[in-house]
């Protein structure tokens, strides 16, 4: 039953669409052949991925010494990338869980891709702590499991262990959430499939979904329960990642603002990544009718809010550091020393990309433009990468003793692993777009009569 929606609201589904058209449009990328855009992007992503695989094999075979780390800066490029990828994964859970609880209808068109993005981003994030161990074959030692060493037990004081719990919990809940939502979509493709093999595969994937009222009732209940479970995860996962820094005594890290500030930054960068992907996807998969200006503008509003929170955190960090009068605070990542020191370029990249450029989104003309939104989303993710880089590298490069001051320079292996994870992410996402429905067709159909363009005209 479609509920009433005010005529003043813009439609969420454009064009003269029927239920059958929605099924056809969403199944088209799976049933048809990939276009040249898809092949172009996929080839590029695959090359980057293979470069990353080579860099990872070289690192494991030779040792962590091939990275640019040194005695003083013992975390750098890799932990920066780890925090960046975990942050990108956050928007998916927020869109699907929090907006589901708030009954926001505009999430229908974008939630499936955002959830997939969460899973693929968390997979990339998980790679970094594993490689960072150096002896990757002993990676299972961080799990609190009975082992062959008798009384050896994991160190629960170690932030590395908290990360293991955070990531594994996040990944498992996100996977269940995403897969549950896909059941009706798999069933739709199963019923349309003409090839016996394809039919068999989608039959297995859809778990015998029939679309009866009972199925839908259970589906709604499970979705709500999972949304309730996933909502605290949005807050807890990045809080735990921030504890990697906040629980230490290094000037610039030892700060109570980190947990809320990390969570806001994660949602900020996550929504930017969803923008990047969806503006590309609507072109590549011909989904212009389902991913509209309304979606882009709403996401830009969330970006404005979370960007504002992040900016307030920057100002408070900067002010408290200056006001304390401590010499050591003048070398932290948000200080006059950082703005004028050897890493001045990283400091100003952070301020411009995260603080100054997003303010352009206050203008309606700019925040409803696809081109501006796409460029802005990339700028924000560059800024968020620099934020993590500044927190880790600037704070470690200047310690209490001037004799231990040093600089960090990434090697080609550092850069290779990073580029490789970006390639891996896009390889996964593009393969997903060819085998799974990118838009949640059942949910989009549920809002067709209240938010579809032709129905709104008819009501009006």
JSON list of C-alpha atoms in Angstrom, two decimals, residues 231-386:
[
{"chain": "A", "resi": 231, "resn": "UNK", "atom": "CA", "xyz": [23.26, 1.12, 14.08]},
{"chain": "A", "resi": 232, "resn": "UNK", "atom": "CA", "xyz": [25.49, 0.87, 17.21]},
{"chain": "A", "resi": 233, "resn": "UNK", "atom": "CA", "xyz": [28.18, -0.58, 14.93]},
{"chain": "A", "resi": 234, "resn": "UNK", "atom": "CA", "xyz": [28.26, 2.67, 12.95]},
{"chain": "A", "resi": 235, "resn": "UNK", "atom": "CA", "xyz": [29.40, 4.36, 16.16]},
{"chain": "A", "resi": 236, "resn": "UNK", "atom": "CA", "xyz": [31.44, 1.59, 17.76]},
{"chain": "A", "resi": 237, "resn": "UNK", "atom": "CA", "xyz": [33.70, 0.45, 14.90]},
{"chain": "A", "resi": 238, "resn": "UNK", "atom": "CA", "xyz": [35.30, 3.79, 14.18]},
{"chain": "A", "resi": 239, "resn": "UNK", "atom": "CA", "xyz": [35.42, 4.60, 17.88]},
{"chain": "A", "resi": 240, "resn": "UNK", "atom": "CA", "xyz": [37.57, 1.50, 18.39]},
{"chain": "A", "resi": 241, "resn": "UNK", "atom": "CA", "xyz": [39.75, 2.48, 15.43]},
{"chain": "A", "resi": 242, "resn": "UNK", "atom": "CA", "xyz": [40.22, 5.91, 17.05]},
{"chain": "A", "resi": 243, "resn": "UNK", "atom": "CA", "xyz": [41.30, 4.19, 20.29]},
{"chain": "A", "resi": 244, "resn": "UNK", "atom": "CA", "xyz": [44.37, 2.92, 18.38]},
{"chain": "A", "resi": 245, "resn": "UNK", "atom": "CA", "xyz": [45.57, 6.50, 18.72]},
{"chain": "A", "resi": 246, "resn": "UNK", "atom": "CA", "xyz": [43.62, 8.04, 21.60]},
{"chain": "A", "resi": 247, "resn": "UNK", "atom": "CA", "xyz": [44.79, 5.51, 24.22]},
{"chain": "A", "resi": 248, "resn": "UNK", "atom": "CA", "xyz": [48.47, 6.28, 23.62]},
{"chain": "A", "resi": 249, "resn": "UNK", "atom": "CA", "xyz": [50.47, 9.10, 25.23]},
{"chain": "A", "resi": 250, "resn": "UNK", "atom": "CA", "xyz": [51.91, 10.64, 22.07]},
{"chain": "A", "resi": 251, "resn": "UNK", "atom": "CA", "xyz": [51.19, 14.41, 21.79]},
{"chain": "A", "resi": 252, "resn": "UNK", "atom": "CA", "xyz": [48.44, 14.93, 19.23]},
{"chain": "A", "resi": 253, "resn": "UNK", "atom": "CA", "xyz": [47.07, 11.41, 19.65]},
{"chain": "A", "resi": 254, "resn": "UNK", "atom": "CA", "xyz": [46.26, 11.56, 23.34]},
{"chain": "A", "resi": 255, "resn": "UNK", "atom": "CA", "xyz": [42.92, 13.28, 22.80]},
{"chain": "A", "resi": 256, "resn": "UNK", "atom": "CA", "xyz": [39.35, 12.70, 23.96]},
{"chain": "A", "resi": 257, "resn": "UNK", "atom": "CA", "xyz": [37.77, 14.25, 20.86]},
{"chain": "A", "resi": 258, "resn": "UNK", "atom": "CA", "xyz": [38.95, 11.36, 18.67]},
{"chain": "A", "resi": 259, "resn": "UNK", "atom": "CA", "xyz": [35.98, 8.93, 18.89]},
{"chain": "A", "resi": 260, "resn": "UNK", "atom": "CA", "xyz": [33.14, 11.31, 17.83]},
{"chain": "A", "resi": 261, "resn": "UNK", "atom": "CA", "xyz": [35.44, 13.06, 15.40]},
{"chain": "A", "resi": 262, "resn": "UNK", "atom": "CA", "xyz": [36.51, 9.80, 13.75]},
{"chain": "A", "resi": 263, "resn": "UNK", "atom": "CA", "xyz": [32.88, 8.66, 13.42]},
{"chain": "A", "resi": 264, "resn": "UNK", "atom": "CA", "xyz": [31.84, 11.96, 11.78]},
{"chain": "A", "resi": 265, "resn": "UNK", "atom": "CA", "xyz": [34.87, 11.79, 9.49]},
{"chain": "A", "resi": 266, "resn": "UNK", "atom": "CA", "xyz": [34.02, 8.22, 8.53]},
{"chain": "A", "resi": 267, "resn": "UNK", "atom": "CA", "xyz": [30.45, 9.09, 7.53]},
{"chain": "A", "resi": 268, "resn": "UNK", "atom": "CA", "xyz": [31.80, 12.18, 5.70]},
{"chain": "A", "resi": 269, "resn": "UNK", "atom": "CA", "xyz": [34.24, 10.15, 3.59]},
{"chain": "A", "resi": 270, "resn": "UNK", "atom": "CA", "xyz": [31.82, 7.23, 3.19]},
{"chain": "A", "resi": 271, "resn": "UNK", "atom": "CA", "xyz": [29.08, 9.37, 1.68]},
{"chain": "A", "resi": 272, "resn": "UNK", "atom": "CA", "xyz": [31.65, 10.96, -0.62]},
{"chain": "A", "resi": 273, "resn": "UNK", "atom": "CA", "xyz": [32.65, 7.49, -1.86]},
{"chain": "A", "resi": 274, "resn": "UNK", "atom": "CA", "xyz": [28.98, 6.53, -2.42]},
{"chain": "A", "resi": 275, "resn": "UNK", "atom": "CA", "xyz": [28.64, 9.68, -4.54]},
{"chain": "A", "resi": 276, "resn": "UNK", "atom": "CA", "xyz": [31.73, 8.75, -6.57]},
{"chain": "A", "resi": 277, "resn": "UNK", "atom": "CA", "xyz": [30.42, 5.24, -7.24]},
{"chain": "A", "resi": 278, "resn": "UNK", "atom": "CA", "xyz": [26.77, 6.07, -7.90]},
{"chain": "A", "resi": 279, "resn": "UNK", "atom": "CA", "xyz": [27.40, 8.94, -10.29]},
{"chain": "A", "resi": 280, "resn": "UNK", "atom": "CA", "xyz": [29.55, 6.51, -12.29]},
{"chain": "A", "resi": 281, "resn": "UNK", "atom": "CA", "xyz": [27.07, 3.61, -11.91]},
{"chain": "A", "resi": 282, "resn": "UNK", "atom": "CA", "xyz": [24.04, 5.56, -13.15]},
{"chain": "A", "resi": 283, "resn": "UNK", "atom": "CA", "xyz": [25.90, 6.15, -16.42]},
{"chain": "A", "resi": 284, "resn": "UNK", "atom": "CA", "xyz": [27.53, 2.71, -16.78]},
{"chain": "A", "resi": 285, "resn": "UNK", "atom": "CA", "xyz": [24.39, 0.72, -15.89]},
{"chain": "A", "resi": 286, "resn": "UNK", "atom": "CA", "xyz": [21.81, 3.19, -17.36]},
{"chain": "A", "resi": 287, "resn": "UNK", "atom": "CA", "xyz": [20.12, 3.82, -14.00]},
{"chain": "A", "resi": 288, "resn": "UNK", "atom": "CA", "xyz": [19.42, 7.54, -14.48]},
{"chain": "A", "resi": 289, "resn": "UNK", "atom": "CA", "xyz": [15.74, 7.06, -13.61]},
{"chain": "A", "resi": 290, "resn": "UNK", "atom": "CA", "xyz": [16.49, 5.56, -10.17]},
{"chain": "A", "resi": 291, "resn": "UNK", "atom": "CA", "xyz": [19.53, 7.55, -9.00]},
{"chain": "A", "resi": 292, "resn": "UNK", "atom": "CA", "xyz": [18.29, 11.11, -9.34]},
{"chain": "A", "resi": 293, "resn": "UNK", "atom": "CA", "xyz": [19.13, 14.65, -8.28]},
{"chain": "A", "resi": 294, "resn": "UNK", "atom": "CA", "xyz": [17.16, 14.10, -5.06]},
{"chain": "A", "resi": 295, "resn": "UNK", "atom": "CA", "xyz": [19.54, 11.31, -4.01]},
{"chain": "A", "resi": 296, "resn": "UNK", "atom": "CA", "xyz": [22.61, 13.35, -4.88]},
{"chain": "A", "resi": 297, "resn": "UNK", "atom": "CA", "xyz": [21.31, 16.45, -3.06]},
{"chain": "A", "resi": 298, "resn": "UNK", "atom": "CA", "xyz": [20.34, 14.50, 0.08]},
{"chain": "A", "resi": 299, "resn": "UNK", "atom": "CA", "xyz": [23.76, 12.87, 0.24]},
{"chain": "A", "resi": 300, "resn": "UNK", "atom": "CA", "xyz": [25.38, 16.28, -0.19]},
{"chain": "A", "resi": 301, "resn": "UNK", "atom": "CA", "xyz": [23.37, 17.54, 2.79]},
{"chain": "A", "resi": 302, "resn": "UNK", "atom": "CA", "xyz": [24.72, 14.70, 4.94]},
{"chain": "A", "resi": 303, "resn": "UNK", "atom": "CA", "xyz": [28.22, 15.52, 3.69]},
{"chain": "A", "resi": 304, "resn": "UNK", "atom": "CA", "xyz": [27.69, 19.18, 4.72]},
{"chain": "A", "resi": 305, "resn": "UNK", "atom": "CA", "xyz": [26.57, 18.22, 8.24]},
{"chain": "A", "resi": 306, "resn": "UNK", "atom": "CA", "xyz": [29.34, 15.68, 8.91]},
{"chain": "A", "resi": 307, "resn": "UNK", "atom": "CA", "xyz": [31.89, 17.99, 7.26]},
{"chain": "A", "resi": 308, "resn": "UNK", "atom": "CA", "xyz": [30.80, 20.72, 9.69]},
{"chain": "A", "resi": 309, "resn": "UNK", "atom": "CA", "xyz": [31.29, 18.39, 12.68]},
{"chain": "A", "resi": 310, "resn": "UNK", "atom": "CA", "xyz": [34.77, 17.47, 11.42]},
{"chain": "A", "resi": 311, "resn": "UNK", "atom": "CA", "xyz": [35.65, 21.15, 10.94]},
{"chain": "A", "resi": 312, "resn": "UNK", "atom": "CA", "xyz": [34.54, 22.00, 14.50]},
{"chain": "A", "resi": 313, "resn": "UNK", "atom": "CA", "xyz": [36.78, 19.17, 15.76]},
{"chain": "A", "resi": 314, "resn": "UNK", "atom": "CA", "xyz": [39.73, 20.59, 13.77]},
{"chain": "A", "resi": 315, "resn": "UNK", "atom": "CA", "xyz": [39.18, 24.06, 15.23]},
{"chain": "A", "resi": 316, "resn": "UNK", "atom": "CA", "xyz": [38.88, 22.75, 18.79]},
{"chain": "A", "resi": 317, "resn": "UNK", "atom": "CA", "xyz": [42.05, 20.65, 18.44]},
{"chain": "A", "resi": 318, "resn": "UNK", "atom": "CA", "xyz": [43.93, 23.61, 16.99]},
{"chain": "A", "resi": 319, "resn": "UNK", "atom": "CA", "xyz": [42.67, 26.02, 19.66]},
{"chain": "A", "resi": 320, "resn": "UNK", "atom": "CA", "xyz": [43.28, 23.70, 22.65]},
{"chain": "A", "resi": 321, "resn": "UNK", "atom": "CA", "xyz": [46.79, 22.92, 21.43]},
{"chain": "A", "resi": 322, "resn": "UNK", "atom": "CA", "xyz": [47.58, 26.62, 21.08]},
{"chain": "A", "resi": 323, "resn": "UNK", "atom": "CA", "xyz": [45.83, 27.63, 24.34]},
{"chain": "A", "resi": 324, "resn": "UNK", "atom": "CA", "xyz": [47.64, 24.98, 26.44]},
{"chain": "A", "resi": 325, "resn": "UNK", "atom": "CA", "xyz": [50.94, 26.77, 25.76]},
{"chain": "A", "resi": 326, "resn": "UNK", "atom": "CA", "xyz": [52.74, 23.40, 25.66]},
{"chain": "A", "resi": 327, "resn": "UNK", "atom": "CA", "xyz": [55.78, 23.32, 23.37]},
{"chain": "A", "resi": 328, "resn": "UNK", "atom": "CA", "xyz": [55.05, 19.74, 22.36]},
{"chain": "A", "resi": 329, "resn": "UNK", "atom": "CA", "xyz": [51.53, 20.64, 21.20]},
{"chain": "A", "resi": 330, "resn": "UNK", "atom": "CA", "xyz": [53.06, 22.92, 18.57]},
{"chain": "A", "resi": 331, "resn": "UNK", "atom": "CA", "xyz": [54.21, 19.90, 16.59]},
{"chain": "A", "resi": 332, "resn": "UNK", "atom": "CA", "xyz": [50.89, 18.04, 16.43]},
{"chain": "A", "resi": 333, "resn": "UNK", "atom": "CA", "xyz": [48.97, 17.58, 13.19]},
{"chain": "A", "resi": 334, "resn": "UNK", "atom": "CA", "xyz": [46.70, 20.61, 13.83]},
{"chain": "A", "resi": 335, "resn": "UNK", "atom": "CA", "xyz": [49.04, 23.37, 14.93]},
{"chain": "A", "resi": 336, "resn": "UNK", "atom": "CA", "xyz": [51.00, 26.35, 13.66]},
{"chain": "A", "resi": 337, "resn": "UNK", "atom": "CA", "xyz": [54.05, 24.08, 13.55]},
{"chain": "A", "resi": 338, "resn": "UNK", "atom": "CA", "xyz": [52.26, 21.67, 11.20]},
{"chain": "A", "resi": 339, "resn": "UNK", "atom": "CA", "xyz": [50.98, 24.52, 9.01]},
{"chain": "A", "resi": 340, "resn": "UNK", "atom": "CA", "xyz": [54.48, 25.95, 8.51]},
{"chain": "A", "resi": 341, "resn": "UNK", "atom": "CA", "xyz": [56.71, 22.89, 9.04]},
{"chain": "A", "resi": 342, "resn": "UNK", "atom": "CA", "xyz": [58.07, 20.32, 6.58]},
{"chain": "A", "resi": 343, "resn": "UNK", "atom": "CA", "xyz": [54.64, 18.73, 6.11]},
{"chain": "A", "resi": 344, "resn": "UNK", "atom": "CA", "xyz": [52.86, 22.02, 5.41]},
{"chain": "A", "resi": 345, "resn": "UNK", "atom": "CA", "xyz": [51.51, 20.65, 2.09]},
{"chain": "A", "resi": 346, "resn": "UNK", "atom": "CA", "xyz": [49.72, 17.77, 3.85]},
{"chain": "A", "resi": 347, "resn": "UNK", "atom": "CA", "xyz": [48.25, 20.14, 6.47]},
{"chain": "A", "resi": 348, "resn": "UNK", "atom": "CA", "xyz": [46.87, 22.55, 3.86]},
{"chain": "A", "resi": 349, "resn": "UNK", "atom": "CA", "xyz": [45.59, 19.71, 1.65]},
{"chain": "A", "resi": 350, "resn": "UNK", "atom": "CA", "xyz": [43.55, 18.56, 4.66]},
{"chain": "A", "resi": 351, "resn": "UNK", "atom": "CA", "xyz": [42.17, 22.03, 5.47]},
{"chain": "A", "resi": 352, "resn": "UNK", "atom": "CA", "xyz": [41.28, 22.89, 1.85]},
{"chain": "A", "resi": 353, "resn": "UNK", "atom": "CA", "xyz": [39.77, 19.52, 0.85]},
{"chain": "A", "resi": 354, "resn": "UNK", "atom": "CA", "xyz": [37.78, 18.92, 4.05]},
{"chain": "A", "resi": 355, "resn": "UNK", "atom": "CA", "xyz": [37.04, 22.41, 5.28]},
{"chain": "A", "resi": 356, "resn": "UNK", "atom": "CA", "xyz": [37.00, 24.94, 2.45]},
{"chain": "A", "resi": 357, "resn": "UNK", "atom": "CA", "xyz": [35.79, 23.19, -0.74]},
{"chain": "A", "resi": 358, "resn": "UNK", "atom": "CA", "xyz": [32.77, 21.36, 0.80]},
{"chain": "A", "resi": 359, "resn": "UNK", "atom": "CA", "xyz": [31.33, 24.77, 1.81]},
{"chain": "A", "resi": 360, "resn": "UNK", "atom": "CA", "xyz": [30.43, 25.26, -1.88]},
{"chain": "A", "resi": 361, "resn": "UNK", "atom": "CA", "xyz": [27.67, 22.67, -1.31]},
{"chain": "A", "resi": 362, "resn": "UNK", "atom": "CA", "xyz": [25.62, 25.33, 0.53]},
{"chain": "A", "resi": 363, "resn": "UNK", "atom": "CA", "xyz": [24.59, 26.60, -2.92]},
{"chain": "A", "resi": 364, "resn": "UNK", "atom": "CA", "xyz": [21.66, 24.59, -4.27]},
{"chain": "A", "resi": 365, "resn": "UNK", "atom": "CA", "xyz": [22.81, 24.93, -7.87]},
{"chain": "A", "resi": 366, "resn": "UNK", "atom": "CA", "xyz": [26.16, 23.32, -7.00]},
{"chain": "A", "resi": 367, "resn": "UNK", "atom": "CA", "xyz": [24.88, 20.57, -4.71]},
{"chain": "A", "resi": 368, "resn": "UNK", "atom": "CA", "xyz": [22.34, 19.40, -7.32]},
{"chain": "A", "resi": 369, "resn": "UNK", "atom": "CA", "xyz": [24.93, 19.28, -10.12]},
{"chain": "A", "resi": 370, "resn": "UNK", "atom": "CA", "xyz": [26.25, 15.80, -10.96]},
{"chain": "A", "resi": 371, "resn": "UNK", "atom": "CA", "xyz": [29.61, 17.10, -12.19]},
{"chain": "A", "resi": 372, "resn": "UNK", "atom": "CA", "xyz": [30.24, 19.28, -9.12]},
{"chain": "A", "resi": 373, "resn": "UNK", "atom": "CA", "xyz": [29.13, 16.46, -6.78]},
{"chain": "A", "resi": 374, "resn": "UNK", "atom": "CA", "xyz": [31.46, 13.98, -8.50]},
{"chain": "A", "resi": 375, "resn": "UNK", "atom": "CA", "xyz": [34.49, 16.29, -8.32]},
{"chain": "A", "resi": 376, "resn": "UNK", "atom": "CA", "xyz": [33.65, 17.25, -4.72]},
{"chain": "A", "resi": 377, "resn": "UNK", "atom": "CA", "xyz": [33.36, 13.60, -3.64]},
{"chain": "A", "resi": 378, "resn": "UNK", "atom": "CA", "xyz": [36.85, 12.87, -4.96]},
{"chain": "A", "resi": 379, "resn": "UNK", "atom": "CA", "xyz": [38.27, 16.03, -3.31]},
{"chain": "A", "resi": 380, "resn": "UNK", "atom": "CA", "xyz": [36.72, 15.02, 0.04]},
{"chain": "A", "resi": 381, "resn": "UNK", "atom": "CA", "xyz": [38.21, 11.54, -0.08]},
{"chain": "A", "resi": 382, "resn": "UNK", "atom": "CA", "xyz": [41.62, 12.99, -0.90]},
{"chain": "A", "resi": 383, "resn": "UNK", "atom": "CA", "xyz": [41.18, 15.31, 2.10]},
{"chain": "A", "resi": 384, "resn": "UNK", "atom": "CA", "xyz": [40.16, 12.46, 4.39]},
{"chain": "A", "resi": 385, "resn": "UNK", "atom": "CA", "xyz": [43.20, 10.44, 3.30]},
{"chain": "A", "resi": 386, "resn": "UNK", "atom": "CA", "xyz": [45.40, 13.41, 4.20]}
]
